[in-house]
Amino acid sequence: MTNALAPHINLWVTHEEEVVLSGWRIALLEAIAATGSISAAADQLQVNYRVAWSKIKEMEHGLGVALLTTHIGGSHGGGAELTPAALEFIRRYRLLSAGLDEWVQQRFAEVFADL
């Protein structure tokens, strides 16, 4: 029966009970870093631009730091890049979450070994 059962873990960090960091939010920041654009990152994550922008603003408010430097359009187009603070939050979140999936898999195997 254990072949049909599989554990999953979702880690998020809150500030005053509001989510400020999660796997999805970190993926959004990483997509912005990779594409140089909030719009392109939103497309990559298959969400509306407004959703992406809203999540960025929620993170910035909760963390108390700017996460992006944005550039308005024009002849060269607009864009966005991560601030050093954003890069540091990504690094720390990745350190915090590293190994959690493996630990959950191991723990699951121990707890559900008799099934």
PDB file of C-alpha atoms in Angstrom:
ATOM      1  CA  MET A   1       0.000   0.000   0.000  1.00  0.00           C
ATOM      2  CA  THR A   2       2.873   2.456   0.610  1.00  0.00           C
ATOM      3  CA  ASN A   3       3.429   2.623  -3.157  1.00  0.00           C
ATOM      4  CA  ALA A   4       0.138   4.518  -3.422  1.00  0.00           C
ATOM      5  CA  LEU A   5       0.941   6.852  -0.530  1.00  0.00           C
ATOM      6  CA  ALA A   6       3.483   9.624  -0.920  1.00  0.00           C
ATOM      7  CA  PRO A   7       4.377  12.452   1.460  1.00  0.00           C
ATOM      8  CA  HIS A   8       4.757  16.066   0.363  1.00  0.00           C
ATOM      9  CA  ILE A   9       5.988  19.098   2.230  1.00  0.00           C
ATOM     10  CA  ASN A  10       5.333  22.777   1.652  1.00  0.00           C
ATOM     11  CA  LEU A  11       7.487  25.226   3.604  1.00  0.00           C
ATOM     12  CA  TRP A  12       6.556  28.840   4.087  1.00  0.00           C
ATOM     13  CA  VAL A  13       7.832  31.628   6.306  1.00  0.00           C
ATOM     14  CA  THR A  14       5.464  34.119   7.897  1.00  0.00           C
ATOM     15  CA  HIS A  15       5.755  37.526   9.482  1.00  0.00           C
ATOM     16  CA  GLU A  16       2.899  38.427  11.798  1.00  0.00           C
ATOM     17  CA  GLU A  17       0.965  35.461  10.386  1.00  0.00           C
ATOM     18  CA  GLU A  18       1.281  36.655   6.771  1.00  0.00           C
ATOM     19  CA  VAL A  19       3.243  34.551   4.287  1.00  0.00           C
ATOM     20  CA  VAL A  20       6.394  36.353   3.178  1.00  0.00           C
ATOM     21  CA  LEU A  21       8.439  33.472   1.741  1.00  0.00           C
ATOM     22  CA  SER A  22       7.390  30.177   0.174  1.00  0.00           C
ATOM     23  CA  GLY A  23       8.573  27.887  -2.556  1.00  0.00           C
ATOM     24  CA  TRP A  24       6.299  29.602  -5.065  1.00  0.00           C
ATOM     25  CA  ARG A  25       7.367  33.093  -4.007  1.00  0.00           C
ATOM     26  CA  ILE A  26      11.028  32.120  -4.243  1.00  0.00           C
ATOM     27  CA  ALA A  27      10.352  30.646  -7.700  1.00  0.00           C
ATOM     28  CA  LEU A  28       8.787  33.989  -8.679  1.00  0.00           C
ATOM     29  CA  LEU A  29      11.888  35.892  -7.579  1.00  0.00           C
ATOM     30  CA  GLU A  30      14.136  33.407  -9.383  1.00  0.00           C
ATOM     31  CA  ALA A  31      12.043  33.733 -12.551  1.00  0.00           C
ATOM     32  CA  ILE A  32      12.353  37.532 -12.387  1.00  0.00           C
ATOM     33  CA  ALA A  33      16.115  37.161 -11.995  1.00  0.00           C
ATOM     34  CA  ALA A  34      16.260  34.808 -14.988  1.00  0.00           C
ATOM     35  CA  THR A  35      13.997  36.820 -17.293  1.00  0.00           C
ATOM     36  CA  GLY A  36      14.654  40.380 -16.122  1.00  0.00           C
ATOM     37  CA  SER A  37      10.918  40.987 -16.178  1.00  0.00           C
ATOM     38  CA  ILE A  38       7.962  40.651 -13.827  1.00  0.00           C
ATOM     39  CA  SER A  39       5.671  40.066 -16.793  1.00  0.00           C
ATOM     40  CA  ALA A  40       7.862  37.323 -18.270  1.00  0.00           C
ATOM     41  CA  ALA A  41       8.231  35.716 -14.841  1.00  0.00           C
ATOM     42  CA  ALA A  42       4.440  35.764 -14.392  1.00  0.00           C
ATOM     43  CA  ASP A  43       4.020  34.132 -17.807  1.00  0.00           C
ATOM     44  CA  GLN A  44       6.612  31.504 -16.907  1.00  0.00           C
ATOM     45  CA  LEU A  45       4.727  30.695 -13.689  1.00  0.00           C
ATOM     46  CA  GLN A  46       1.385  30.873 -15.513  1.00  0.00           C
ATOM     47  CA  VAL A  47      -0.116  33.606 -13.354  1.00  0.00           C
ATOM     48  CA  ASN A  48      -1.509  37.013 -14.101  1.00  0.00           C
ATOM     49  CA  TYR A  49       0.918  39.950 -13.874  1.00  0.00           C
ATOM     50  CA  ARG A  50      -1.220  41.480 -11.115  1.00  0.00           C
ATOM     51  CA  VAL A  51      -0.894  38.322  -9.007  1.00  0.00           C
ATOM     52  CA  ALA A  52       2.894  38.376  -9.377  1.00  0.00           C
ATOM     53  CA  TRP A  53       3.081  42.095  -8.576  1.00  0.00           C
ATOM     54  CA  SER A  54       0.783  41.665  -5.578  1.00  0.00           C
ATOM     55  CA  LYS A  55       2.913  38.834  -4.146  1.00  0.00           C
ATOM     56  CA  ILE A  56       6.076  40.900  -4.573  1.00  0.00           C
ATOM     57  CA  LYS A  57       4.487  43.831  -2.738  1.00  0.00           C
ATOM     58  CA  GLU A  58       3.265  41.510   0.056  1.00  0.00           C
ATOM     59  CA  MET A  59       6.781  40.113   0.457  1.00  0.00           C
ATOM     60  CA  GLU A  60       8.365  43.557   0.486  1.00  0.00           C
ATOM     61  CA  HIS A  61       5.881  44.806   3.066  1.00  0.00           C
ATOM     62  CA  GLY A  62       6.290  41.796   5.337  1.00  0.00           C
ATOM     63  CA  LEU A  63      10.069  41.616   5.024  1.00  0.00           C
ATOM     64  CA  GLY A  64      10.518  45.371   5.286  1.00  0.00           C
ATOM     65  CA  VAL A  65      12.895  45.598   2.314  1.00  0.00           C
ATOM     66  CA  ALA A  66      12.761  46.279  -1.398  1.00  0.00           C
ATOM     67  CA  LEU A  67      13.169  43.074  -3.379  1.00  0.00           C
ATOM     68  CA  LEU A  68      13.217  44.571  -6.880  1.00  0.00           C
ATOM     69  CA  THR A  69      14.658  47.466  -8.779  1.00  0.00           C
ATOM     70  CA  THR A  70      12.348  48.213 -11.688  1.00  0.00           C
ATOM     71  CA  HIS A  71      12.958  50.146 -14.879  1.00  0.00           C
ATOM     72  CA  ILE A  72      10.067  51.793 -16.697  1.00  0.00           C
ATOM     73  CA  GLY A  73       9.599  50.919 -20.395  1.00  0.00           C
ATOM     74  CA  GLY A  74      10.732  53.209 -23.172  1.00  0.00           C
ATOM     75  CA  SER A  75      12.857  52.608 -26.215  1.00  0.00           C
ATOM     76  CA  HIS A  76      14.818  49.846 -24.490  1.00  0.00           C
ATOM     77  CA  GLY A  77      11.787  48.353 -22.718  1.00  0.00           C
ATOM     78  CA  GLY A  78      11.239  48.002 -19.009  1.00  0.00           C
ATOM     79  CA  GLY A  79      12.649  45.460 -16.694  1.00  0.00           C
ATOM     80  CA  ALA A  80      13.273  44.341 -13.161  1.00  0.00           C
ATOM     81  CA  GLU A  81      16.207  43.002 -11.247  1.00  0.00           C
ATOM     82  CA  LEU A  82      16.560  41.586  -7.779  1.00  0.00           C
ATOM     83  CA  THR A  83      18.107  43.609  -5.000  1.00  0.00           C
ATOM     84  CA  PRO A  84      20.898  42.152  -2.874  1.00  0.00           C
ATOM     85  CA  ALA A  85      18.297  41.627  -0.119  1.00  0.00           C
ATOM     86  CA  ALA A  86      16.176  39.484  -2.464  1.00  0.00           C
ATOM     87  CA  LEU A  87      19.193  37.393  -3.411  1.00  0.00           C
ATOM     88  CA  GLU A  88      19.975  36.891   0.273  1.00  0.00           C
ATOM     89  CA  PHE A  89      16.411  35.804   1.077  1.00  0.00           C
ATOM     90  CA  ILE A  90      16.549  33.305  -1.793  1.00  0.00           C
ATOM     91  CA  ARG A  91      19.853  31.946  -0.510  1.00  0.00           C
ATOM     92  CA  ARG A  92      18.580  31.594   3.046  1.00  0.00           C
ATOM     93  CA  TYR A  93      15.273  30.007   2.002  1.00  0.00           C
ATOM     94  CA  ARG A  94      17.152  27.469  -0.129  1.00  0.00           C
ATOM     95  CA  LEU A  95      19.448  26.681   2.822  1.00  0.00           C
ATOM     96  CA  LEU A  96      16.444  26.265   5.128  1.00  0.00           C
ATOM     97  CA  SER A  97      14.586  23.980   2.735  1.00  0.00           C
ATOM     98  CA  ALA A  98      17.592  21.923   1.630  1.00  0.00           C
ATOM     99  CA  GLY A  99      17.153  18.297   2.619  1.00  0.00           C
ATOM    100  CA  LEU A 100      13.569  18.636   3.867  1.00  0.00           C
ATOM    101  CA  ASP A 101      12.109  16.493   1.083  1.00  0.00           C
ATOM    102  CA  GLU A 102      14.634  13.746   1.772  1.00  0.00           C
ATOM    103  CA  TRP A 103      13.987  13.922   5.507  1.00  0.00           C
ATOM    104  CA  VAL A 104      10.225  13.698   4.964  1.00  0.00           C
ATOM    105  CA  GLN A 105      10.683  10.709   2.632  1.00  0.00           C
ATOM    106  CA  GLN A 106      12.873   8.951   5.212  1.00  0.00           C
ATOM    107  CA  ARG A 107      10.513   9.740   8.073  1.00  0.00           C
ATOM    108  CA  PHE A 108       7.534   8.588   6.015  1.00  0.00           C
ATOM    109  CA  ALA A 109       9.266   5.270   5.273  1.00  0.00           C
ATOM    110  CA  GLU A 110       9.828   4.759   9.012  1.00  0.00           C
ATOM    111  CA  VAL A 111       6.324   5.743  10.121  1.00  0.00           C
ATOM    112  CA  PHE A 112       4.468   3.910   7.361  1.00  0.00           C
ATOM    113  CA  ALA A 113       6.837   0.931   7.062  1.00  0.00           C
ATOM    114  CA  ASP A 114       4.152  -1.553   8.141  1.00  0.00           C
ATOM    115  CA  LEU A 115       1.744  -0.690   5.312  1.00  0.00           C
TER     116      LEU A 115
END
